[in-house]
XYZ file of C-alpha atoms in Angstrom:
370
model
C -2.919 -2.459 -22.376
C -4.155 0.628 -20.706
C -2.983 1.608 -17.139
C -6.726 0.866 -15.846
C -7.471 -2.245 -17.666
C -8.255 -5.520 -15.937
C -5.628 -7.331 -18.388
C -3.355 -5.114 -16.576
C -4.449 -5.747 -12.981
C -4.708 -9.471 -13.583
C -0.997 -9.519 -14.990
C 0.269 -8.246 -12.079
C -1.569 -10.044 -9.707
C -0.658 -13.332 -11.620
C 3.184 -11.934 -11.509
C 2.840 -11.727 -7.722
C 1.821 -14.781 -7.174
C 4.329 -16.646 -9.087
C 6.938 -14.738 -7.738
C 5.955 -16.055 -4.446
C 5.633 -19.610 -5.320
C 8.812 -19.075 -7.229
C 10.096 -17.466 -3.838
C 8.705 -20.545 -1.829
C 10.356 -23.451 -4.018
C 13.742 -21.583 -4.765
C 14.630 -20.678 -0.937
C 16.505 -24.046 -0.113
C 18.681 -24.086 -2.833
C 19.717 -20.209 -2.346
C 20.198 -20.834 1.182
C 24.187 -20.747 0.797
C 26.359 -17.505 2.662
C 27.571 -16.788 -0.804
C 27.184 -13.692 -3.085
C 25.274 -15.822 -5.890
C 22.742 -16.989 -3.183
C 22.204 -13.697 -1.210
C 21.962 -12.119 -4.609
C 18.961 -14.535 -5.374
C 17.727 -14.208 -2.187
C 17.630 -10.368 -2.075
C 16.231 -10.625 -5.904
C 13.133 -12.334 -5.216
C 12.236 -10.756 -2.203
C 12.580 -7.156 -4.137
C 10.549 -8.822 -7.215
C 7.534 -10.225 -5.023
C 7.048 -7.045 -2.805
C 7.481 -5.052 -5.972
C 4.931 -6.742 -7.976
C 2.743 -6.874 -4.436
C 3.055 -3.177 -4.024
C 2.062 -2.627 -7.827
C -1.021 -4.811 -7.902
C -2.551 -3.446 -5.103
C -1.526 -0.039 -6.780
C -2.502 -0.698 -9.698
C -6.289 -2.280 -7.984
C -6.237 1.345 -5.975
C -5.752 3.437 -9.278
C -8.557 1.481 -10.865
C -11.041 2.038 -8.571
C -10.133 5.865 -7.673
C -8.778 6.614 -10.867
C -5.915 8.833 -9.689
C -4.017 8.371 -13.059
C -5.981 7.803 -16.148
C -3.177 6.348 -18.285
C 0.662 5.681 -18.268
C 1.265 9.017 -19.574
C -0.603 10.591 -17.242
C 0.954 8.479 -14.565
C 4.569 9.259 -15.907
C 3.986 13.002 -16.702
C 4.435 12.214 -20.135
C 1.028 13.619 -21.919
C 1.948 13.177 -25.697
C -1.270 14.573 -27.300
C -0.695 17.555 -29.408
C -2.557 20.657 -28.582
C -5.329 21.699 -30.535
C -5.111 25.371 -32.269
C -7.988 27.140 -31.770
C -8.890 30.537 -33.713
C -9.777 33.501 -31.272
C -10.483 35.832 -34.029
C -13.790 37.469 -34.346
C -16.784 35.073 -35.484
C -14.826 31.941 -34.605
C -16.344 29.052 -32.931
C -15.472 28.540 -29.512
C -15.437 24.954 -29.239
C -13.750 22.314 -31.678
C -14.525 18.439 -31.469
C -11.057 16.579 -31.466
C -12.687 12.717 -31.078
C -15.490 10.673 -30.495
C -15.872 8.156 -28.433
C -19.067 5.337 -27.652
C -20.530 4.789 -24.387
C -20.282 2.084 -22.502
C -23.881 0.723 -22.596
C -25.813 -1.997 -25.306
C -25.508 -0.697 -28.461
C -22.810 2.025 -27.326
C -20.775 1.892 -30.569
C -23.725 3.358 -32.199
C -24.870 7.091 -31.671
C -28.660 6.936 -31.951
C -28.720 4.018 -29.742
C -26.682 4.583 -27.026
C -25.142 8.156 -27.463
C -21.627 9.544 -28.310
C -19.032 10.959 -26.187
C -17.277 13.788 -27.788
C -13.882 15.380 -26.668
C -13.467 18.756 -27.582
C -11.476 22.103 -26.799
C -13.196 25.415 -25.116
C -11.366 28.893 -26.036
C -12.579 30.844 -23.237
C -13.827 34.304 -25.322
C -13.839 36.347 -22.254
C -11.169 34.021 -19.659
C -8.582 33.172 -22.107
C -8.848 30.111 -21.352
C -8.610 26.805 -23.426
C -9.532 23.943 -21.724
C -10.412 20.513 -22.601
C -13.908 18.412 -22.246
C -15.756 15.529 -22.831
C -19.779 16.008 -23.763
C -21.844 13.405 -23.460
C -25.172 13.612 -26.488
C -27.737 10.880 -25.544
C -29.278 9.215 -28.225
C -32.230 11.163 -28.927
C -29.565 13.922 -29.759
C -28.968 11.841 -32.986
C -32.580 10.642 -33.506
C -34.595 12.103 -36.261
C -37.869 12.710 -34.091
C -35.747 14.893 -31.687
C -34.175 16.959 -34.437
C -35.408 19.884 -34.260
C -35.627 19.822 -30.098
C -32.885 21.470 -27.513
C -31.843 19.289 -24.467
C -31.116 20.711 -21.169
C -27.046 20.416 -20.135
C -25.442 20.125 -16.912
C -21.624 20.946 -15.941
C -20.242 17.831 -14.420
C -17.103 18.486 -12.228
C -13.987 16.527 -10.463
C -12.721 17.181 -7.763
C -9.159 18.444 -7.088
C -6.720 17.387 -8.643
C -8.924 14.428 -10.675
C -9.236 13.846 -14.401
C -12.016 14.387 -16.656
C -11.810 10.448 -17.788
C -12.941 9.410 -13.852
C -16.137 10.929 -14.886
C -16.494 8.752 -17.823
C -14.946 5.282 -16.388
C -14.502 5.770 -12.710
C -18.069 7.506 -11.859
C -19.996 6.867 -15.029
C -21.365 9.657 -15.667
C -22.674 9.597 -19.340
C -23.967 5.653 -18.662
C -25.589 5.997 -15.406
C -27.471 9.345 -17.610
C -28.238 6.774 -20.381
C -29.538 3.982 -18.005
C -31.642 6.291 -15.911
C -33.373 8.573 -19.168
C -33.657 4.487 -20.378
C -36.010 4.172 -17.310
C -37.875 6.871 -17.351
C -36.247 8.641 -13.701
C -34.832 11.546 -15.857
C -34.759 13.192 -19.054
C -32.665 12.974 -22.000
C -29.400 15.789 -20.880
C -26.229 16.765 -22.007
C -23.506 16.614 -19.872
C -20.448 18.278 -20.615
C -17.554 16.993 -17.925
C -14.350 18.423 -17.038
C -11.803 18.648 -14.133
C -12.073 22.068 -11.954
C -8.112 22.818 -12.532
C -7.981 24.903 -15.566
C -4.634 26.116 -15.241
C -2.689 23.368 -14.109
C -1.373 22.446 -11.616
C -3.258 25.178 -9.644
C -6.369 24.460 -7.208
C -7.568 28.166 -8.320
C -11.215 27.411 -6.666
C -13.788 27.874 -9.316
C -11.957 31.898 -8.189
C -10.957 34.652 -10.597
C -7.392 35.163 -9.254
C -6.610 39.243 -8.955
C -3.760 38.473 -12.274
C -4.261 35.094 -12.615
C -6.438 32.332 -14.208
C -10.062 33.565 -14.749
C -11.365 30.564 -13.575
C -15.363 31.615 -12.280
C -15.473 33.258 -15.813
C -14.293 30.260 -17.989
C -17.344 28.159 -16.072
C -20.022 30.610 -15.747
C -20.024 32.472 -18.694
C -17.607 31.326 -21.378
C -18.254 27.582 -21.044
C -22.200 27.795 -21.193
C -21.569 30.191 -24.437
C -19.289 27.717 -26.389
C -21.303 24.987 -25.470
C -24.631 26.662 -26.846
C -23.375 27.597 -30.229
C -22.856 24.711 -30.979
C -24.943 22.279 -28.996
C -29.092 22.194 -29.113
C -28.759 23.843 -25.699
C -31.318 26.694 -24.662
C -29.212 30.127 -22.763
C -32.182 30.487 -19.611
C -31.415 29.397 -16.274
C -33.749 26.367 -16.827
C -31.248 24.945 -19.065
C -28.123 24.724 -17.078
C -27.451 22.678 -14.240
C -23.874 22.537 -12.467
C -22.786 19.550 -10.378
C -19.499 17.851 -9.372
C -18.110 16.083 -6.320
C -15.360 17.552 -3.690
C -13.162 20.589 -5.089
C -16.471 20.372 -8.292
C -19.148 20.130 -5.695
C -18.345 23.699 -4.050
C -17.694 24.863 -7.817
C -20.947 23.923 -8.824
C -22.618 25.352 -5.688
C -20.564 28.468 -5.755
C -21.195 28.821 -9.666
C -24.951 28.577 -8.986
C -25.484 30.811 -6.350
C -23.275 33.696 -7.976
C -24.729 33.183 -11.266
C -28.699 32.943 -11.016
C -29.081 34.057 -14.250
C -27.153 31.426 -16.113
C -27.775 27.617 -13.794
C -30.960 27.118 -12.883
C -29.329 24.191 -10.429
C -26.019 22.880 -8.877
C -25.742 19.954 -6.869
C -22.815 19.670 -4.887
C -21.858 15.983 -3.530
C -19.247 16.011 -0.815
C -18.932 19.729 -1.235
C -17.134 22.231 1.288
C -18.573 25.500 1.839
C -15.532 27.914 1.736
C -12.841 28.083 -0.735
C -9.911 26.333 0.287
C -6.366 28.282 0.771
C -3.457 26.589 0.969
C -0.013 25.461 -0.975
C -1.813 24.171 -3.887
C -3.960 27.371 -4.660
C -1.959 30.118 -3.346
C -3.119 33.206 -2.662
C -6.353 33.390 -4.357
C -7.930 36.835 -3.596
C -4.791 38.990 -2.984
C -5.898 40.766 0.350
C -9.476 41.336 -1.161
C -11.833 41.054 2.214
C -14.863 40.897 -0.364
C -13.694 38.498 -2.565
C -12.595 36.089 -0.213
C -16.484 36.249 1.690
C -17.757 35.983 -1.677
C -16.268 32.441 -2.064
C -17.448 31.624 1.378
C -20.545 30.142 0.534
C -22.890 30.180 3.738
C -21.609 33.764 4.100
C -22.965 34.229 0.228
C -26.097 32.459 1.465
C -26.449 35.484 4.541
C -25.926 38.409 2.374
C -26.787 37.744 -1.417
C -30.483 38.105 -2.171
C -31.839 34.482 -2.754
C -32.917 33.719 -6.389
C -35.141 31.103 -7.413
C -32.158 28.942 -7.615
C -32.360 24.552 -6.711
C -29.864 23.214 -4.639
C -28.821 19.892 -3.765
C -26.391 18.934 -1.507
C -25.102 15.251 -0.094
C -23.161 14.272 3.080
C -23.174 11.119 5.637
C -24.193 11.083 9.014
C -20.503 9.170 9.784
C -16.835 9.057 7.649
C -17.080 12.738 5.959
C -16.395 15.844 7.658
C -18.679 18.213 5.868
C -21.942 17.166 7.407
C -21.690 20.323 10.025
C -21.462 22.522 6.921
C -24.132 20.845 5.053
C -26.505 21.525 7.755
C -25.610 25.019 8.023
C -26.297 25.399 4.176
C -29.586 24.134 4.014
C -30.634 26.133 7.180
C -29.108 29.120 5.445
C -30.598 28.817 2.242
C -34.073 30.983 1.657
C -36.640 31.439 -0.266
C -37.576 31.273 -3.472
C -34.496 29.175 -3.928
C -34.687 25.590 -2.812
C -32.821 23.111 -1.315
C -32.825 19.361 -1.169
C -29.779 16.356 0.732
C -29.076 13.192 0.227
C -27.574 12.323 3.841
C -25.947 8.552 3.466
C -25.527 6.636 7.177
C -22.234 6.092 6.438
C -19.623 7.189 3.198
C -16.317 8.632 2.614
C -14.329 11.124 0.478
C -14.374 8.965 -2.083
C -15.524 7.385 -5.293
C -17.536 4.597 -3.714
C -19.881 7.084 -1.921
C -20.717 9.545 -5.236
C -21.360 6.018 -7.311
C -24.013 5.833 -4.715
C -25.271 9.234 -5.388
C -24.935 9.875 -8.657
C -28.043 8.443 -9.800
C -30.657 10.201 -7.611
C -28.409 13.291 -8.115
C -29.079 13.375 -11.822
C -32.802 12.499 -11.469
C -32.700 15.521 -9.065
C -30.946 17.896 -11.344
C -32.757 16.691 -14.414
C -36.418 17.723 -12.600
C -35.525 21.225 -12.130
C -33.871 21.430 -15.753
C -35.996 22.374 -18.892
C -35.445 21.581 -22.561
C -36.825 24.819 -24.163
């Protein structure tokens, strides 16, 4: 049973509460001064607030998806790595496993779509990171077979897995339900977690010596992903959004790089990239790097593109609603901007559920197939 399962939840919760019945009955008889008693005593109090502290735990992990899996949870990743050839004419990108999606009909690719985890070799970053895509199911259909889809980024936040965007946030169902009714169209998403080079917060930043991280995501990825996707290369085929730590990559990504994302949406975003023990020194003493990731400073000195932007915030519980009104103030045209502003929210996954919808209708409207 996997560490975010409801078998697993319910186990514990059951264990709990039969600990403290079993607690309840068993008191008077270990109510003696001797070791055998206090022994008993001190054994079911550890069990129950053991197995209370891991239900509500575990119910925490499965609705914020900290930890996708024991493994993860235990630092004990046993998946082999993938070789991938870096010689000249080799494919960038190699599938390692499907998956369905978690809609009617999931199981089966022309009816509800395919997840696909695969490996991008960074040609120009050096790095190798991994991915899910999501294909709708036109992708597999025969009257779309000769069509390209438009594909957005989808980023974490830091230091999140790629597998909250698939169960957590539901990314690749929420796309299939709303293309289903008509609010958007068909898209490929391709989702990943902004740390490249774990465990480093590197910022969406090309570290002076370091990870190449703004490289990997606006060049390499959108490369790998179009040789062997039916994804266009124009700016009206790439969108970039993500929440937190992914939100101010996909803003930052989209502003810098005009002539490769058409759009980035970022939800819960900051505006400035963050320094601290968990990145380390990002830019080295470089003045104009460090501006550069400063994104309302961007938005004051970079000429404006025809760039969309959407950003989201909540007029009470997150701190970056100051900052979101100084980017849409700051952005010009011909780029455009557009909010979602929530009366209330948090850092957290129960806001972006709310969001994620009209955010990929959004994103989806300013995206092109061809």
């Amino acid at each position: 049973m996997g560490l975010t399962s409801n078998k697993v939840l319910a186990l514990a919760v059951l264990l709990a509460v039969a600990l403290f019945v079993a607690t309840i009955w068993l008191w008077p008889r270990l109510a003696g001064r001797n070791v055998r008693s206090v022994l008993g005593r001190v054994g079911l109090l550890f069990a129950t607030q053991l197995m209370l502290f891991a239900s509500v735990g575990l119910a925490a992990n499965k609705s914020f998806l900290f930890y996708g899996s024991w493994a993860d949870l235990f630092g004990q990743e046993t998946e082999m790595g993938v070789v991938v050839d870096h010689s000249a004419g080799a494919k960038h990108l190699k599938v390692v496993g499907t998956q369905g999606v978690d809609v009617p009909g999931g199981h089966k690719p022309a009816t509800g779509g395919q997840i696909q985890k695969v490996v991008i070799a960074g040609e120009k970053s050096k790095i190798e990171g991994p991915a899910y895509v999501y294909l709708p199911p036109e992708y597999f259909q025969p009257r779309y077979a000769g069509r390209n889809f438009p594909a957005s980024v989808v980023l974490t936040g830091y230091p999140g897995t790629a597998e909250n965007l698939l169960k957590g946030l539901r990314y690749p169902a929420t796309a299939y339900t709303q293309a289903a009714a008509g609010n958007m169209q068909p898209m490929i998403l391709v989702m990943m977690r902004p740390t490249v080079a774990p465990p480093r917060d590197t910022e969406c930043v090309d570290v002076p010596g370091g990870p190449q991280t703004e490289t990997f995501f606006a060049k390499d990825l959108p490369k790998a992903i179009s040789e062997s996707y039916r994804v266009g290369t124009k700016p009206r085929n790439w969108g970039f959004m993500g929440n937190s730590t992914g939100g101010y990559c996909a803003l930052k990504i989209a502003i810098h790089h005009p002539g490769t994302f058409g759009a980035g949406a970022g939800m819960s975003a900051y505006y400035k990239a963050a320094e601290d023990a968990t990145t380390g020194d990002l830019f080295h003493g470089n003045r104009n790097e460090a501006n550069r990731a400063d994104l309302l400073w961007s938005l004051d000195h970079l000429k404006p593109s025809k760039s969309s932007f959407l950003v989201t915030s909540s007029r009470e519980g997150e701190g970056n609603l100051q900052g979101t009104r100084l980017f849409i103030e700051k952005v010009k045209p011909p780029a455009r901007v557009s909010s979602i502003t929530l009366d209330s929210g948090g850092h957290n996954f129960g806001t972006w559920r709310r969001e994620i919808a009209p955010a990929l209708e959004w994103i989806s409207g300013r995206l092109r197939a061809n």
